[in-house]
CSV table of C-alpha atoms and ligand atoms in Angstrom, one decimal:
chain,number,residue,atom,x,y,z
T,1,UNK,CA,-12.1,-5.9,-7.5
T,2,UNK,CA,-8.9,-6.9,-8.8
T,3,UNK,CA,-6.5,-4.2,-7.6
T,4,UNK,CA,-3.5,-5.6,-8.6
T,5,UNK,CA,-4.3,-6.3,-12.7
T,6,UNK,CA,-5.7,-1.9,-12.1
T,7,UNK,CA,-2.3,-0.7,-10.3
T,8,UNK,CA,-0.4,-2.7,-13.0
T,9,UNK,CA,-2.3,-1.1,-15.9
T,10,UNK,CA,-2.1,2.5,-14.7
T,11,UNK,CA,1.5,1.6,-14.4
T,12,UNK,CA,2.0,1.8,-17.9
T,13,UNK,CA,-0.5,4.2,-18.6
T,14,UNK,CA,1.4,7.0,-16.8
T,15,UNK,CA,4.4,5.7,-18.4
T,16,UNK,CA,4.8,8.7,-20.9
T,17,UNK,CA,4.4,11.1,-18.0
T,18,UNK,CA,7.6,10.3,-16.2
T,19,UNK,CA,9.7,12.5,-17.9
T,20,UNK,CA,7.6,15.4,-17.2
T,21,UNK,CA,7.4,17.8,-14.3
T,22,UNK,CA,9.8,19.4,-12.3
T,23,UNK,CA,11.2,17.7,-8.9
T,24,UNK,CA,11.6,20.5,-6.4
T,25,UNK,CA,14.6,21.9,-5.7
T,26,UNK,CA,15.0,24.0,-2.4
T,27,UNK,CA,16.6,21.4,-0.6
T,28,UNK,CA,19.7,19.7,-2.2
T,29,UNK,CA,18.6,15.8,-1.0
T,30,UNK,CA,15.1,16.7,-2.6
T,31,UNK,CA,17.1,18.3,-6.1
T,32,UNK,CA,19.0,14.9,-6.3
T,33,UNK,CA,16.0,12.8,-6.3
T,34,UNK,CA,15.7,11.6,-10.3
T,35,UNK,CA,12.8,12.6,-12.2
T,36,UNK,CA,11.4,8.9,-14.0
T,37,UNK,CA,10.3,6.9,-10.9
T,38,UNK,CA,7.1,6.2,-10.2
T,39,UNK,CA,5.5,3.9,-7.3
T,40,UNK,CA,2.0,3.3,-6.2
T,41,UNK,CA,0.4,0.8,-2.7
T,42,UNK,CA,-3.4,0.5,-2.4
T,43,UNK,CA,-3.9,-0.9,1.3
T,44,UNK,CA,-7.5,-2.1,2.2
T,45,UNK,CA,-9.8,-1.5,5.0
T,46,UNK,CA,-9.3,-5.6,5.6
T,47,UNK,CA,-5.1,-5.4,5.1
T,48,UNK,CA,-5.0,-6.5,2.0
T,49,UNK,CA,-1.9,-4.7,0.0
T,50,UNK,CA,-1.6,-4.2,-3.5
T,51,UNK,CA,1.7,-2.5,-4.9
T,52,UNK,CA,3.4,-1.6,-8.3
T,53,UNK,CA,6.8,-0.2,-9.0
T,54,UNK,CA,9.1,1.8,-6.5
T,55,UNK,CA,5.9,1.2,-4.1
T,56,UNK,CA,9.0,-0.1,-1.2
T,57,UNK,CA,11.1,3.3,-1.9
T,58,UNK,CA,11.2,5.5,1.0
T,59,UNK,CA,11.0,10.0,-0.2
T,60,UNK,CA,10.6,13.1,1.3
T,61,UNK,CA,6.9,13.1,2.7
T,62,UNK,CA,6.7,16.6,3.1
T,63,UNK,CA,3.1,18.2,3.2
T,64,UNK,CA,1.5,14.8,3.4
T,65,UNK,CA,2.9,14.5,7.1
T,66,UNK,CA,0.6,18.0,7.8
T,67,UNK,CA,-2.1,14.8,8.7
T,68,UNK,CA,-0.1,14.0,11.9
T,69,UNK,CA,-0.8,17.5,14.4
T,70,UNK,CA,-4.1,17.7,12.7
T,71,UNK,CA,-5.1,14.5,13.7
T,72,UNK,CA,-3.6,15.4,17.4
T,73,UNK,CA,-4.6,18.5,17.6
T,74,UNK,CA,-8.3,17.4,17.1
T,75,UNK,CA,-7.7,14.2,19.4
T,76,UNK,CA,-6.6,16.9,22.3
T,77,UNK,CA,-8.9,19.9,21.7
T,78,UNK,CA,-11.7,18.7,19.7
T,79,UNK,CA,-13.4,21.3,17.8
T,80,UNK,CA,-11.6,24.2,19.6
T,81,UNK,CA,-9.0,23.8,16.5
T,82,UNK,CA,-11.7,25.7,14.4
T,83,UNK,CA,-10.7,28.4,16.7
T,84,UNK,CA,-7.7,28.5,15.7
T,85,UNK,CA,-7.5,27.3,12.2
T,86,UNK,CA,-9.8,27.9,9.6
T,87,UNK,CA,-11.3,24.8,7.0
T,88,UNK,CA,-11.9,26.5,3.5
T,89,UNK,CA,-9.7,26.3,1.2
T,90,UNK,CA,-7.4,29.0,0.8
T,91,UNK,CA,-7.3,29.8,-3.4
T,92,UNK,CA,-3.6,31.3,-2.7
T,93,UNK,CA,0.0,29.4,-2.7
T,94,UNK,CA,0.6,26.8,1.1
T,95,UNK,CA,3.1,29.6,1.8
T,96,UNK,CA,1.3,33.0,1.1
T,97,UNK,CA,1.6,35.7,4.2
T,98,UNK,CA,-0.5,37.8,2.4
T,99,UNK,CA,-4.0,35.9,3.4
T,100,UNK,CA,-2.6,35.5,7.0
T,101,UNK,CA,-2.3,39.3,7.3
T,102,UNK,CA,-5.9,40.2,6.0
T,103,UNK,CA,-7.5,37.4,8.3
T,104,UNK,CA,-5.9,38.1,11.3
T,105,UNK,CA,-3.6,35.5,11.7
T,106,UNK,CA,-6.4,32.5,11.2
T,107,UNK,CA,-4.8,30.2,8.7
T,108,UNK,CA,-7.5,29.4,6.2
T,109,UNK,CA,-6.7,26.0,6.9
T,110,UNK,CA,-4.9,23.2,8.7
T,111,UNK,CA,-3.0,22.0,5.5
T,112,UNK,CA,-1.4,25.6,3.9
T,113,UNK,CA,2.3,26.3,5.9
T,114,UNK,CA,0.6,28.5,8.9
T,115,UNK,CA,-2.2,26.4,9.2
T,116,UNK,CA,-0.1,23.5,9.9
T,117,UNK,CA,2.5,25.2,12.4
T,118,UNK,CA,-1.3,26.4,14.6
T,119,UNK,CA,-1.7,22.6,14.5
T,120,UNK,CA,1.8,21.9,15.9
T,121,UNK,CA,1.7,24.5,17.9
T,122,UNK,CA,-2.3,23.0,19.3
T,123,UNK,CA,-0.2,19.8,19.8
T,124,UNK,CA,2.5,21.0,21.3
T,125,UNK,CA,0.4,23.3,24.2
T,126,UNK,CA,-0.7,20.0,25.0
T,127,UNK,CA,1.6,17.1,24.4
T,128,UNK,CA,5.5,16.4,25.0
T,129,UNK,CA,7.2,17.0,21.2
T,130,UNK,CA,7.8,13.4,20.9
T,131,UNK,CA,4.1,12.9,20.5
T,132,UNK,CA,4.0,13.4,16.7
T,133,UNK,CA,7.0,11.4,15.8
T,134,UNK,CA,5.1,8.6,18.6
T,135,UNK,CA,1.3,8.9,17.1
T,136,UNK,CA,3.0,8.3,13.5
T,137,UNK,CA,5.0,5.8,14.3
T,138,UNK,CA,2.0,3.7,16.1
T,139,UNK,CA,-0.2,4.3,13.1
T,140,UNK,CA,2.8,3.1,10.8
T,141,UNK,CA,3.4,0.1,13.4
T,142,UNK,CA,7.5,0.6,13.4
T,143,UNK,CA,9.8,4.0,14.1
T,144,UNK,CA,9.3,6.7,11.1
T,145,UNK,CA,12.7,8.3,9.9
T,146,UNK,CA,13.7,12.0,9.8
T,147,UNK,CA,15.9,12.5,6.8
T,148,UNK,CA,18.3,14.5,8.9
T,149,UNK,CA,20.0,16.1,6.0
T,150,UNK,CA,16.5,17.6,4.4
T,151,UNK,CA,15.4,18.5,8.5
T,152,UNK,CA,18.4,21.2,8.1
T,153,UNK,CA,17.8,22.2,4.5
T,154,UNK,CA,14.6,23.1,5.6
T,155,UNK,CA,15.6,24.8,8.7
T,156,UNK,CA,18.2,26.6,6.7
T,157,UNK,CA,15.8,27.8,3.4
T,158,UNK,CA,12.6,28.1,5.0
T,159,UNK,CA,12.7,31.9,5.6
T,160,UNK,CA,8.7,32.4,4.8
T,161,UNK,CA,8.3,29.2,7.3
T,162,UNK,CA,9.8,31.6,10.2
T,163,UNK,CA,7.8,34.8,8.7
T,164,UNK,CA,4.5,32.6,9.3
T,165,UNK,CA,5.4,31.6,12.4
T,166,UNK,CA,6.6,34.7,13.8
T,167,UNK,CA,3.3,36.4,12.2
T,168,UNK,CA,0.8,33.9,13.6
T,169,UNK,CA,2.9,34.5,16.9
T,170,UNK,CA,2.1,38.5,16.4
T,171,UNK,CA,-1.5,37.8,16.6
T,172,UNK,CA,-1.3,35.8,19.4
T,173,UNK,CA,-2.1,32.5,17.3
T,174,UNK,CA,1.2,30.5,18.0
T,175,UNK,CA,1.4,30.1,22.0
T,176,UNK,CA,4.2,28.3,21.9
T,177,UNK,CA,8.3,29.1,21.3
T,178,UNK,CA,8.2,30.1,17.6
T,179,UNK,CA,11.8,28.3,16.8
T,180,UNK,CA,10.6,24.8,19.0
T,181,UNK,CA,7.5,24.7,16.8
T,182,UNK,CA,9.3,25.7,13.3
T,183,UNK,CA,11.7,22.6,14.8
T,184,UNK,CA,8.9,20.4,14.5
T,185,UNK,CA,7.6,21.9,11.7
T,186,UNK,CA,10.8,21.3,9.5
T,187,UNK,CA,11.2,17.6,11.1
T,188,UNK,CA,8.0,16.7,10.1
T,189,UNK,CA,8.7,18.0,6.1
T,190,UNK,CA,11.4,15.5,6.5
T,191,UNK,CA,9.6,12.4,7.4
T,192,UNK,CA,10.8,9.8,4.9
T,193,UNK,CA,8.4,7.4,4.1
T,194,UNK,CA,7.5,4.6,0.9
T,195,UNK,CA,4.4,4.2,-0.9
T,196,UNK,CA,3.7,1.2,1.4
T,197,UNK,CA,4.5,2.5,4.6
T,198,UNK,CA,2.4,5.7,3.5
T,199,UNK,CA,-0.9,3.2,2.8
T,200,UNK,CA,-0.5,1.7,5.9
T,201,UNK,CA,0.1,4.5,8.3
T,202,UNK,CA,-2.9,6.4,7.2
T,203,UNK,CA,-5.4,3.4,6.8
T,204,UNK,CA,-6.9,4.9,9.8
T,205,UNK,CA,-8.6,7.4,7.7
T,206,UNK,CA,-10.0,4.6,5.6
T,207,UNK,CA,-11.4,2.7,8.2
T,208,UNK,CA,-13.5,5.3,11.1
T,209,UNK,CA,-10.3,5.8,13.1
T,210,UNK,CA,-9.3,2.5,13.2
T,211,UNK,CA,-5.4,1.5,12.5
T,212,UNK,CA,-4.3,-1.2,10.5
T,213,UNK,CA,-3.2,-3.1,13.4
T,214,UNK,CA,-6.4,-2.6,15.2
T,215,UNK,CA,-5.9,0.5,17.3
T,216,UNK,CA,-8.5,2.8,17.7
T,217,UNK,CA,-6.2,5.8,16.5
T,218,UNK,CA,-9.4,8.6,16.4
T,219,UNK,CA,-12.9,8.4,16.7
T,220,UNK,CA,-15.1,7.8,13.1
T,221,UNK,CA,-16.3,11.4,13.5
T,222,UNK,CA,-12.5,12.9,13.4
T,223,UNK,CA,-11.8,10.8,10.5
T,224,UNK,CA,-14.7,11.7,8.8
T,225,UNK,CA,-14.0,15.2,9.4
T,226,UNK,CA,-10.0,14.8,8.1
T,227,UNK,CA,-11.1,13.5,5.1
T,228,UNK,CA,-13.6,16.5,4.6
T,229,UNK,CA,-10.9,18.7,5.4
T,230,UNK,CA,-8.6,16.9,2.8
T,231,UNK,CA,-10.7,16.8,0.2
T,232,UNK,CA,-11.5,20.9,0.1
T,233,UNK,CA,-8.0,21.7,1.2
T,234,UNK,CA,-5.5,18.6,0.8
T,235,UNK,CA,-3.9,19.4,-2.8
T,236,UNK,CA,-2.8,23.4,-2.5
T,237,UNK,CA,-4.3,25.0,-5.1
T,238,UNK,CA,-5.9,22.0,-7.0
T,239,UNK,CA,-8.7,20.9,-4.7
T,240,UNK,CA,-11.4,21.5,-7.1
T,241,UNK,CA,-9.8,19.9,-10.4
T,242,UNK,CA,-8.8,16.7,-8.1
T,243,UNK,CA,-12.2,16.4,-7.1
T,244,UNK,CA,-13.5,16.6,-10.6
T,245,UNK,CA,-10.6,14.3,-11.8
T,246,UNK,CA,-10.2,12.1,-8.9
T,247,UNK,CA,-12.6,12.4,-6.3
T,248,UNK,CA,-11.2,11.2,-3.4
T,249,UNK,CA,-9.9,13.4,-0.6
T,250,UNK,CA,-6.2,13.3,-0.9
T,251,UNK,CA,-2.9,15.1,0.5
T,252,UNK,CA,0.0,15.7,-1.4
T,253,UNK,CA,3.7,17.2,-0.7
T,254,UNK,CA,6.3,18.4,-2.7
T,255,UNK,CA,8.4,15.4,-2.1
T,256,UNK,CA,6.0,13.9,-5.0
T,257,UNK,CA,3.9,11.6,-2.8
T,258,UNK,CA,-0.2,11.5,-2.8
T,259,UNK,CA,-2.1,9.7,-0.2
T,260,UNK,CA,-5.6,9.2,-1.1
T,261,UNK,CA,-8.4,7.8,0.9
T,262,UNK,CA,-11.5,5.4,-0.3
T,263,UNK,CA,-13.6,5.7,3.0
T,264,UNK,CA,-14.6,2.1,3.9
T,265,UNK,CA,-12.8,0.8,1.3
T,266,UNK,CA,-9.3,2.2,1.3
T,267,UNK,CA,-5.9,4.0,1.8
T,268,UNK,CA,-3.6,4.2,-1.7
T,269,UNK,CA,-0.6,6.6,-1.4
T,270,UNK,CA,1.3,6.9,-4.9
T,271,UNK,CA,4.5,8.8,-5.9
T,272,UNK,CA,6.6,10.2,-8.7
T,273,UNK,CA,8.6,12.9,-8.2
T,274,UNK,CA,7.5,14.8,-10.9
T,275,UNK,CA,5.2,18.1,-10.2
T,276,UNK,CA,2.7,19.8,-12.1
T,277,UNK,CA,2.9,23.6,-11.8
T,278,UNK,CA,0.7,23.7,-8.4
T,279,UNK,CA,3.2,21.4,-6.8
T,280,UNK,CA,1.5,18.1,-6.6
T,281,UNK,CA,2.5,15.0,-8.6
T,282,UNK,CA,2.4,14.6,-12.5
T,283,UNK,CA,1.9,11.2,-12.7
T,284,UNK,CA,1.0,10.6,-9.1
T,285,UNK,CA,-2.5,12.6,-10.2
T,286,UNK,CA,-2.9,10.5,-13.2
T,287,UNK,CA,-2.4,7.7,-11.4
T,288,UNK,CA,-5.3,8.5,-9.0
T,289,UNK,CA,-7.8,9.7,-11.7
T,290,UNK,CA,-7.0,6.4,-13.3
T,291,UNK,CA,-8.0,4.2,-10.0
T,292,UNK,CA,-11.2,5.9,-9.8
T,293,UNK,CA,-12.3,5.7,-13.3
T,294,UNK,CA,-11.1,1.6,-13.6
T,295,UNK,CA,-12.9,0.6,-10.8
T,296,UNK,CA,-15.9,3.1,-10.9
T,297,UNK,CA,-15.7,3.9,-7.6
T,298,UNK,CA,-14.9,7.0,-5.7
T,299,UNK,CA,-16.6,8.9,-3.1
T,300,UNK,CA,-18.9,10.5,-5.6
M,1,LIG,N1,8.6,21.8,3.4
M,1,LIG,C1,8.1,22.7,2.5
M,1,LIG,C2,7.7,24.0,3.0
M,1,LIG,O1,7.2,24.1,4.1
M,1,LIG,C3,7.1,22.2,1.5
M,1,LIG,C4,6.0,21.4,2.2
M,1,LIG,C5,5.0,20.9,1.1
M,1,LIG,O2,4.1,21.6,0.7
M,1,LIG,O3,5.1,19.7,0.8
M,1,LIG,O4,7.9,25.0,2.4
């Protein structure tokens, strides 16, 4: 398969989608970001990388980073998470309060805002807090970055953040100190990463557990299971039309970036800052849609 001749060609094909979408603007570091860029790194299960564009420019991770206390939290408790944390996905915006209420205080799942602070909180009950910044940076293989200034913006606007937590805390579902896990939580929206650094760090879920420089980062069964839980859940509200467009589990944040994974094959993250109306990338969809249908593979 010749990746690189396919990244180049979707390259120009999402072209005329550049201008459109809306970059997110609750944050001012995240309002600043200009609209037309677009970058893409496909990473394969044997290391090789493919790139295209602004593939080496680090942005605001954001949701995509919900993968790190998932992937703890099922390394440390196994499948107790599911007590915890639901794994349907939840038909109602990452941030709604509403669902949490009528369920009890089980997030539907790990990847919508209260689903991801039970994860962090999973971690945290069991792990010193430098364990997520430490698990990420192994599977990256050098020290990820906190955009300090979009760590505070987050602290500072994310009101409905501190309602979930405070709510899953009511029923009993946060064991932790609700402002040390919203800490995390807001550290971990500002993980800065690129394209590249993206594909690399989450080649694990590409290859059975496996990191790209050899560590066994979970077992094949986790993996598996993350991907599942990706592909139902991984792209807010847009889970079914990815799979029918792209079919690959992904996870997107508002920052712009999509990390998809190819099981066996591999690990592409692609970003343009850009969103559709459900929050996930413009162009960064396109792109993905594109891959699949150029080289006829996907995981259906
Ligand atoms: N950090 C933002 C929030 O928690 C957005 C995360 C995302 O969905 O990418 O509201």
């Amino acid at each position: 398969m010749n990746y690189q001749q396919v990244l180049e060609e979707i390259a120009v094909e999402v072209a005329p989608l550049l201008s459109k979408g809306r970059v997110v603007d609750y944050v001012p570091p995240l309002a600043r970001v200009p609209l037309e860029q677009f970058g893409m790194a496909l990473r394969t299960v044997d290391g090789r990388v493919f790139t295209v564009g602004a593939s080496g420019q680090r942005f605001s991770v954001q949701s995509i980073a919900k993968l790190v206390p998932l992937t703890l939290a099922m390394k440390l408790h196994g499948d107790a998470v599911w007590e915890r944390v639901g794994r349907e996905p939840s038909g109602s915006a990452f941030n709604s309060l509403i669902q949490l209420e009528l369920e009890h205080g089980i997030p539907r799942n790990p990847f919508i805002n209260g689903g991801a602070l039970v994860t962090l909180d999973l971690t945290l009950a069991a792990a010193p807090r430098t364990a997520i910044a430490e698990f990420f940076s192994q599977a990256l293989g050098a020290a990820v970055q906190v955009e300090r200034e979009v760590a505070d913006g987050e602290a500072r606007t994310g009101h409905r953040n501190r309602a979930l937590a405070h709510f899953l805390k009511s029923f009993d579902n946060l064991r932790n100190d609700a402002d040390a896990v919203l800490d995390a939580y807001f550290e971990l929206c500002a993980t800065s990463l690129s394209c590249e650094e993206l594909a690399r760090a989450f080649s694990y879920l590409a290859n059975g557990g496996v990191g790209a420089d050899g560590t066994v980062l979970t077992t094949a069964r986790q993996a598996k299971r993350i991907n599942a839980v990706m592909l139902t859940c991984g792209v807010y509200d847009e889970a079914g039309d990815y799979a029918y467009r792209v079919g690959l589990p992904a996870k997107s944040g508002v920052g712009g970036g999509v990390v998809a994974v190819m099981p066996g094959q591999y690990t592409v993250a692609v970003w343009s800052p850009g969103l559709d109306a459900r929050g996930n990338s413009l162009a960064g969809t396109m792109a993905l849609e594109l891959l699949t249908t150029k080289t006829a593979v996907s995981v259906f």
